[in-house]
JSON list of C-alpha atoms and ligand atoms in Angstrom, two decimals:
[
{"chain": "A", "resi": 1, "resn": "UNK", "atom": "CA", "xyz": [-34.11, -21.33, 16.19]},
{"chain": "A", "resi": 2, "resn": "UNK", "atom": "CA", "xyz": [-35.07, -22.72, 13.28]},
{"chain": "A", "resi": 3, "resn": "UNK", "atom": "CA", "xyz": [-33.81, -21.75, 9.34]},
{"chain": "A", "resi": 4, "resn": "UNK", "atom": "CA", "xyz": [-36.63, -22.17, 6.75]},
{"chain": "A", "resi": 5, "resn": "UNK", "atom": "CA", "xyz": [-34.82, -20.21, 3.76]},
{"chain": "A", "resi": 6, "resn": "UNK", "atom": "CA", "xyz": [-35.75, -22.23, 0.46]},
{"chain": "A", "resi": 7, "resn": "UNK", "atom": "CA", "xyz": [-32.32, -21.50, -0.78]},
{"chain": "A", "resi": 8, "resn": "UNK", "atom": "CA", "xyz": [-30.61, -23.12, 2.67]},
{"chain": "A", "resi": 9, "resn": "UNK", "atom": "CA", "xyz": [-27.10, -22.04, 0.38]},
{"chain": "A", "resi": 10, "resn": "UNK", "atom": "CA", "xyz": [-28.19, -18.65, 0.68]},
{"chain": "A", "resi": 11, "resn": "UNK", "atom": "CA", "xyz": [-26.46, -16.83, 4.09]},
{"chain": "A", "resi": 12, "resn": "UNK", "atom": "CA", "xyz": [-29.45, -16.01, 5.92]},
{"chain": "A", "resi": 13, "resn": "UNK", "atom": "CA", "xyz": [-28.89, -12.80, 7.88]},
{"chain": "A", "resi": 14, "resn": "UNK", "atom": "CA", "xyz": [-29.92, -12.33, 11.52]},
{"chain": "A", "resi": 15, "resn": "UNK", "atom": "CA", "xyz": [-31.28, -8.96, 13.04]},
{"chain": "A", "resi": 16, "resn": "UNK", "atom": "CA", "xyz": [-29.24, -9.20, 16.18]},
{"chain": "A", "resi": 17, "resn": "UNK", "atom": "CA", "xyz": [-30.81, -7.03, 19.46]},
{"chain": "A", "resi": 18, "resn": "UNK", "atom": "CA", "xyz": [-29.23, -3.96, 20.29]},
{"chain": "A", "resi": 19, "resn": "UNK", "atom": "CA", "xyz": [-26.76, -3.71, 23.45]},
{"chain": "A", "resi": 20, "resn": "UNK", "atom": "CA", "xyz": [-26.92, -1.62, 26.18]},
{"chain": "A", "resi": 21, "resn": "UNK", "atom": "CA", "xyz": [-23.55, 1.38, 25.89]},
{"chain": "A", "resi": 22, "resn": "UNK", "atom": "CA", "xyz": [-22.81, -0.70, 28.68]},
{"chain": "A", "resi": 23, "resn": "UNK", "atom": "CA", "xyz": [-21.50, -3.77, 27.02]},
{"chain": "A", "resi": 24, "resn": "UNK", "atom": "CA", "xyz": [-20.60, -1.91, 24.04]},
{"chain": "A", "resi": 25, "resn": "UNK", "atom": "CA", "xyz": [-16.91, -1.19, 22.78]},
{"chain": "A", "resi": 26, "resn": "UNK", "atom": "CA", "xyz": [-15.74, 2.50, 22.28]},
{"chain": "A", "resi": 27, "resn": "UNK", "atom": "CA", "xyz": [-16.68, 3.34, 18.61]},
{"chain": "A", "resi": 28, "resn": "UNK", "atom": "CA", "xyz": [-19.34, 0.65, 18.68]},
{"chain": "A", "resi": 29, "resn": "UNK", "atom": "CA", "xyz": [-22.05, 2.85, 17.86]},
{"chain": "A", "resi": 30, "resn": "UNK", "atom": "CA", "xyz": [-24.44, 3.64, 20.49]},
{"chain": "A", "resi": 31, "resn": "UNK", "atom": "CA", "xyz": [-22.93, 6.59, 22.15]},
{"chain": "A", "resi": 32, "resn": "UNK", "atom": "CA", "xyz": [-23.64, 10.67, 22.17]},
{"chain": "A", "resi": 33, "resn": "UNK", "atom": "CA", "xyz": [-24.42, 12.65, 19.33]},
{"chain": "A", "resi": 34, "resn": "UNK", "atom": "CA", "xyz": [-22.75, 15.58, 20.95]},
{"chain": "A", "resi": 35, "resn": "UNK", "atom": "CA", "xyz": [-26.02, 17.73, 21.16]},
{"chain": "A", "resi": 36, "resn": "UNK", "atom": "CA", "xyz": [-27.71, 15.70, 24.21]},
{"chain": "A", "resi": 37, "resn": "UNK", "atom": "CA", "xyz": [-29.47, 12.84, 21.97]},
{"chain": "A", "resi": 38, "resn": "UNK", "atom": "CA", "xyz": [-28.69, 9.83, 22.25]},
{"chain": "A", "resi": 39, "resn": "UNK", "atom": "CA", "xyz": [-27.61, 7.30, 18.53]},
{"chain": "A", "resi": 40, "resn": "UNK", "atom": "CA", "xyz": [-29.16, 4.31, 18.01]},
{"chain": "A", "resi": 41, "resn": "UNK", "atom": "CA", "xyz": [-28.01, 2.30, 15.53]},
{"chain": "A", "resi": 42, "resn": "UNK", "atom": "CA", "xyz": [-29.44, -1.46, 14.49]},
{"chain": "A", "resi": 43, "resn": "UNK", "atom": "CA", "xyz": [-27.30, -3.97, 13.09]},
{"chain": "A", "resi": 44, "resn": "UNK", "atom": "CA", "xyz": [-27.63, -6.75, 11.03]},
{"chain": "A", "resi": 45, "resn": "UNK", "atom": "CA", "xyz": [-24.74, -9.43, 10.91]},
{"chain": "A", "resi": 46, "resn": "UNK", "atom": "CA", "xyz": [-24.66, -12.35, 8.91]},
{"chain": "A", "resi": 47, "resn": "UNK", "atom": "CA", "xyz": [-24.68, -15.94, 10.17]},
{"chain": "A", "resi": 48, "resn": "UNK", "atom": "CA", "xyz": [-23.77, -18.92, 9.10]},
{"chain": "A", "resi": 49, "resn": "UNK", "atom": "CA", "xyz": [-26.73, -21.94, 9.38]},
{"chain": "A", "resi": 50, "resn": "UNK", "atom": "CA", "xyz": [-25.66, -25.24, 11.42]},
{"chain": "A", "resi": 51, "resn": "UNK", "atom": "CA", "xyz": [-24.12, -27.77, 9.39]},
{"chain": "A", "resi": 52, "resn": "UNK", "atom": "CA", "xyz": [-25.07, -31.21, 9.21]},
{"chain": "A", "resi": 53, "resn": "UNK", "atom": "CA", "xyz": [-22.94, -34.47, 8.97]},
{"chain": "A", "resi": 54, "resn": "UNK", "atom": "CA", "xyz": [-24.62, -37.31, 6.57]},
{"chain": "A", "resi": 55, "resn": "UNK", "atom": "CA", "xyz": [-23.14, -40.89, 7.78]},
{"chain": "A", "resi": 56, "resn": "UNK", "atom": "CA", "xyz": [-23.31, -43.92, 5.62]},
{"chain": "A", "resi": 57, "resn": "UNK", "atom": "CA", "xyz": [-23.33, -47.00, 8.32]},
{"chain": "A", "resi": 58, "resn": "UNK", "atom": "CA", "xyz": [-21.94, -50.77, 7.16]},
{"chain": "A", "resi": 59, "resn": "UNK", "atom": "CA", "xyz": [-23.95, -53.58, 7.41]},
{"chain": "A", "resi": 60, "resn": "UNK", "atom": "CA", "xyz": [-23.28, -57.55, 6.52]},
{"chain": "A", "resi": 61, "resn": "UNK", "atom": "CA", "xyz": [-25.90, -57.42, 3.57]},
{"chain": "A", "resi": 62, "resn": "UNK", "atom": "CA", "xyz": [-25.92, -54.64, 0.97]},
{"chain": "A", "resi": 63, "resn": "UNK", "atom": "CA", "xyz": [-24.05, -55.35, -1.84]},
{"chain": "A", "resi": 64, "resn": "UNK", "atom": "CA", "xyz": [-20.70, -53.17, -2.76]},
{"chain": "A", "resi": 65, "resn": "UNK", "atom": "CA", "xyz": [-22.19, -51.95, -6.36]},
{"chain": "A", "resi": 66, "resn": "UNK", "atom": "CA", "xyz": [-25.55, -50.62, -4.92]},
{"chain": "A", "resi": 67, "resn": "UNK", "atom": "CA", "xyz": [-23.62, -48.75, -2.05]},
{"chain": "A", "resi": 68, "resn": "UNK", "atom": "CA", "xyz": [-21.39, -47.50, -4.98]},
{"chain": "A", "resi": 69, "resn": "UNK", "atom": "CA", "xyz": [-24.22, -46.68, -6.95]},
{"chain": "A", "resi": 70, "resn": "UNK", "atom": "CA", "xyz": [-26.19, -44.77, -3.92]},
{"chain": "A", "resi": 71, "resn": "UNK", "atom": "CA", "xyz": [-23.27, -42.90, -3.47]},
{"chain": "A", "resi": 72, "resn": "UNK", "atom": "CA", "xyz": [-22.91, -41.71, -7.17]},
{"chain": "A", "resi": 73, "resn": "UNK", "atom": "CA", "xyz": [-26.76, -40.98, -7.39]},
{"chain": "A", "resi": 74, "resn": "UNK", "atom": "CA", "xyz": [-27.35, -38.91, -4.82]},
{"chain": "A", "resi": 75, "resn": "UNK", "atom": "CA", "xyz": [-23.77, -37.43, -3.23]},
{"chain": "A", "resi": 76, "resn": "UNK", "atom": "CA", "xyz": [-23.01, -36.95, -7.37]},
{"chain": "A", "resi": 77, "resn": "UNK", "atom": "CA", "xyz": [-19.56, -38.74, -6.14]},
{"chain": "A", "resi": 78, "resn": "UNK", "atom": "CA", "xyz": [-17.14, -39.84, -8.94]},
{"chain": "A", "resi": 79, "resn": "UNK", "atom": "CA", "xyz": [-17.37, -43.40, -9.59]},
{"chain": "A", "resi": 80, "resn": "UNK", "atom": "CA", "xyz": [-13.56, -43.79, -8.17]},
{"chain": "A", "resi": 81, "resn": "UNK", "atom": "CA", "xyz": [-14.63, -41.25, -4.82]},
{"chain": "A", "resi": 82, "resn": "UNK", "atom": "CA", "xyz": [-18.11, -43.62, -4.54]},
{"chain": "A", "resi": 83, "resn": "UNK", "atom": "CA", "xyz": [-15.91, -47.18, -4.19]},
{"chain": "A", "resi": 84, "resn": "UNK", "atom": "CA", "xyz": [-13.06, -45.33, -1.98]},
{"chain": "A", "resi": 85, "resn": "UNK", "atom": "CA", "xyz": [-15.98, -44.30, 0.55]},
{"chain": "A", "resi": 86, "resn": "UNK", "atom": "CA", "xyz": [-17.93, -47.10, -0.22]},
{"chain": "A", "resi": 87, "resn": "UNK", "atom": "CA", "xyz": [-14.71, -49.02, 1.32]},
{"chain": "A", "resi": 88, "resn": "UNK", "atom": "CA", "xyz": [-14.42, -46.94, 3.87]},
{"chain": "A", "resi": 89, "resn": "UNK", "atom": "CA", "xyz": [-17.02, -47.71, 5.46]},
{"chain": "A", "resi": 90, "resn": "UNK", "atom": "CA", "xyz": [-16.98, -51.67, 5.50]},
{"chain": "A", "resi": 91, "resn": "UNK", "atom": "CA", "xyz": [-13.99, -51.07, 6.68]},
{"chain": "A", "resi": 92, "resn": "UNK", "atom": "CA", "xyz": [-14.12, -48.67, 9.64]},
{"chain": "A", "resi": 93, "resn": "UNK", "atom": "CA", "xyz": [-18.02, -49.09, 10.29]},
{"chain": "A", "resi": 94, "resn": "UNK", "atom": "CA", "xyz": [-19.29, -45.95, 8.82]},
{"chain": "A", "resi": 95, "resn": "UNK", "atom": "CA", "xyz": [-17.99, -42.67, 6.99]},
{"chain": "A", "resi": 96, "resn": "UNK", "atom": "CA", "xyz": [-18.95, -38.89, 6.21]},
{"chain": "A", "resi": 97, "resn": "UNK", "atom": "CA", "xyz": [-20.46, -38.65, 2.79]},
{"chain": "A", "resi": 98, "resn": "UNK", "atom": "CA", "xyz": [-20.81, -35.09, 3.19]},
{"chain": "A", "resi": 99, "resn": "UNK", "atom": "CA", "xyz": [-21.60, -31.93, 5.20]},
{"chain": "A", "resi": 100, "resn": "UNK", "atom": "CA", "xyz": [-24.79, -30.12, 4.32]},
{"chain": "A", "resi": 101, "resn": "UNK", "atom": "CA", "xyz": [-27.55, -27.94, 5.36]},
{"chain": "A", "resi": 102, "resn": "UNK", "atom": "CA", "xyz": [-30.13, -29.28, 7.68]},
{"chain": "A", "resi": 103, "resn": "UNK", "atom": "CA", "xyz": [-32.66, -29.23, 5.21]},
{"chain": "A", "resi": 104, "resn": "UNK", "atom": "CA", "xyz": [-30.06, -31.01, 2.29]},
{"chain": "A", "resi": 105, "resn": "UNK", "atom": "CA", "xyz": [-29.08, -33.49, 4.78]},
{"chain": "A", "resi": 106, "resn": "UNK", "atom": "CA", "xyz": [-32.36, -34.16, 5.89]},
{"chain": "A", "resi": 107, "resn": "UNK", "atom": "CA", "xyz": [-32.95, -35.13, 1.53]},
{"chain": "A", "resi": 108, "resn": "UNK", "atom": "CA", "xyz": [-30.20, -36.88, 1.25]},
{"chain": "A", "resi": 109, "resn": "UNK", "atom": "CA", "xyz": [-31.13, -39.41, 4.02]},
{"chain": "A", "resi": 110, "resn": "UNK", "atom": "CA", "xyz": [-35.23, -39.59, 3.10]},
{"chain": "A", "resi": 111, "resn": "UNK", "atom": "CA", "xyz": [-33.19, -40.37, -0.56]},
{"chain": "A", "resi": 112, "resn": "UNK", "atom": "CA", "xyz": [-31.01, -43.10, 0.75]},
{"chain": "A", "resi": 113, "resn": "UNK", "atom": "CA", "xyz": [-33.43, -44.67, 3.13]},
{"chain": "A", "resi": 114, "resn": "UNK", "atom": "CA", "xyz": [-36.19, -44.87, 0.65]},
{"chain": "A", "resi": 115, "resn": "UNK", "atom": "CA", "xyz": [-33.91, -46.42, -2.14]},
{"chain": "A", "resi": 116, "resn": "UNK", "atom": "CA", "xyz": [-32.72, -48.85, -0.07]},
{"chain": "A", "resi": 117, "resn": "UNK", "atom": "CA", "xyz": [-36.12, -50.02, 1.23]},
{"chain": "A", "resi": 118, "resn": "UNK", "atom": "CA", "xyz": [-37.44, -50.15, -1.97]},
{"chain": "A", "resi": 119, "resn": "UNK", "atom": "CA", "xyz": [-34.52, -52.17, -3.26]},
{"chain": "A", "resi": 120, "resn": "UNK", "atom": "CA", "xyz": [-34.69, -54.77, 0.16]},
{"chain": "A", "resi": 121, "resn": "UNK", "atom": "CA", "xyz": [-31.40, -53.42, 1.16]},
{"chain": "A", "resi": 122, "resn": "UNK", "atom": "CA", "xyz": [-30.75, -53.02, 5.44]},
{"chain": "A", "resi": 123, "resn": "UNK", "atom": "CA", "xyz": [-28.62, -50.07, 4.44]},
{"chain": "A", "resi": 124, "resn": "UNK", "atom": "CA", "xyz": [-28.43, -47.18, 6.61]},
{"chain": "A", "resi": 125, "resn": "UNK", "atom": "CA", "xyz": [-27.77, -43.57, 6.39]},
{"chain": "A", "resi": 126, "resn": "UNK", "atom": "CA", "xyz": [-27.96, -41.39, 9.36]},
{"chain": "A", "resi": 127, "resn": "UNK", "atom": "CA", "xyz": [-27.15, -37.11, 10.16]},
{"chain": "A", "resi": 128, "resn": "UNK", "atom": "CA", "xyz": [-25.32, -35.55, 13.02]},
{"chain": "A", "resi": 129, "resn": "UNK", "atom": "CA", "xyz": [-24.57, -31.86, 13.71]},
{"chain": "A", "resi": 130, "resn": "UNK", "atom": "CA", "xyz": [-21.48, -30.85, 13.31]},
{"chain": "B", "resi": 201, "resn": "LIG", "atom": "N1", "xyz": [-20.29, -54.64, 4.08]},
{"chain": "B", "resi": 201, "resn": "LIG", "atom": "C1", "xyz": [-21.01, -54.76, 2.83]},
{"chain": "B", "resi": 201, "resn": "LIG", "atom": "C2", "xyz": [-20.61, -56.05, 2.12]},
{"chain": "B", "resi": 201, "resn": "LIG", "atom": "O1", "xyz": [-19.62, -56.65, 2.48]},
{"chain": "B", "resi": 201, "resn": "LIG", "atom": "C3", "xyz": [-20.76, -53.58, 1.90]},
{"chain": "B", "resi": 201, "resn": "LIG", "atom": "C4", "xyz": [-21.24, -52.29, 2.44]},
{"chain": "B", "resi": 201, "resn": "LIG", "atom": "C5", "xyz": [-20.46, -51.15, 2.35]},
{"chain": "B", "resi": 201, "resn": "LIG", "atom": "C6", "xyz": [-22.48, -52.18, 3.03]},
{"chain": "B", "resi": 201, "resn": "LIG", "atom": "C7", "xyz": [-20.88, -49.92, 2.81]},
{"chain": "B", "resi": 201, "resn": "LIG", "atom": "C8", "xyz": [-22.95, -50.96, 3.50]},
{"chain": "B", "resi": 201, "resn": "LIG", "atom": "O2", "xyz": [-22.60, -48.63, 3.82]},
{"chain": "B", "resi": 201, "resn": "LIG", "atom": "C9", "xyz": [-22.14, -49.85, 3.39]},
{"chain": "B", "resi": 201, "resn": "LIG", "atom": "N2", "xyz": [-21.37, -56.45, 1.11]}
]
C-alpha cells in the first residue's frame, strides 16, 4: 500500500470492503430491511499512515557543533535538546531524532545526508518503521 497524500499530516481515510452478514456483528449494518431487501451500507474508517523512526548513528569523525547544528537545522531542536541528543548518541551509538511520516522521514535523511557530504562529514542518518 502505498500513501501519496501531499499533506502526509493529513489522516488519509481508507474505503474499507464490505463484509459478508456473515462476519458481521448484530447491529453492524448489513442486515434486513424488514420488507425482503437486503441494506448495504459502505463504510469509510480512518487510518492512521505508518510511522517512521529517523536514527542519527555516531561515528569517530564529525565534530560535536556540526551534529548540534544538524540537529537544530533540520529536527528545529532547541539548542539545549540538539547537544542532549547530540550526546546521546556518542554515547550509546545512535538515537531517535524523531518519528515522522514516511515521506518527512524520507526529507529529513536526503537533508542530513546531503549536508554532511557536502560539508566532508562521515555522518550518518538512517529510518526504520516503527
Ligand atoms: N563521536 C563524535 C565525536 O566524538 C561526535 C558525534 C556525535 C558524531 C553524534 C556523530 O551522530 C553523531 N566528535
Amino acid at each position: 500500500m502505498t500513501f501519496t497524500a501531499t499533506n502526509p499530516t493529513i489522516a488519509t481515510p481508507f474505503a474499507l470492503p464490505l463484509r459478508s452478514m456473515a462476519e458481521r456483528k448484530d447491529g453492524e449494518g448489513g442486515g434486513r430491511d424488514g420488507e425482503g431487501g437486503l441494506l448495504t451500507e459502505t463504510k469509510t474508517r480512518t487510518q492512521r499512515p505508518p510511522l517512521y523512526k529517523v536514527l542519527l548513528l555516531n561515528d569517530d569523525y564529525t565534530p560535536m557543533e556540526f551534529v548540534v547544528h544538524v540537529l537544530e537545522r533540520f529536527f528545529g531542536l532547541s539548542h539545549a535538546q540538539a547537544f542532549e541528543i547530540m550526546l546521546t548518541v556518542h554515547k550509546k551509538g545512535l538515537a531517535v531524532v524523531g518519528v515522522f511520516s514516511f515521506e518527512v522521514a524520507e526529507t529529513k535523511v536526503a537533508q542530513v545526508m546531503d549536508f554532511a557530504r557536502r560539508h566532508q562529514h562521515p555522518l550518518q542518518c538512517t529510518m526504520e518503521k516503527e
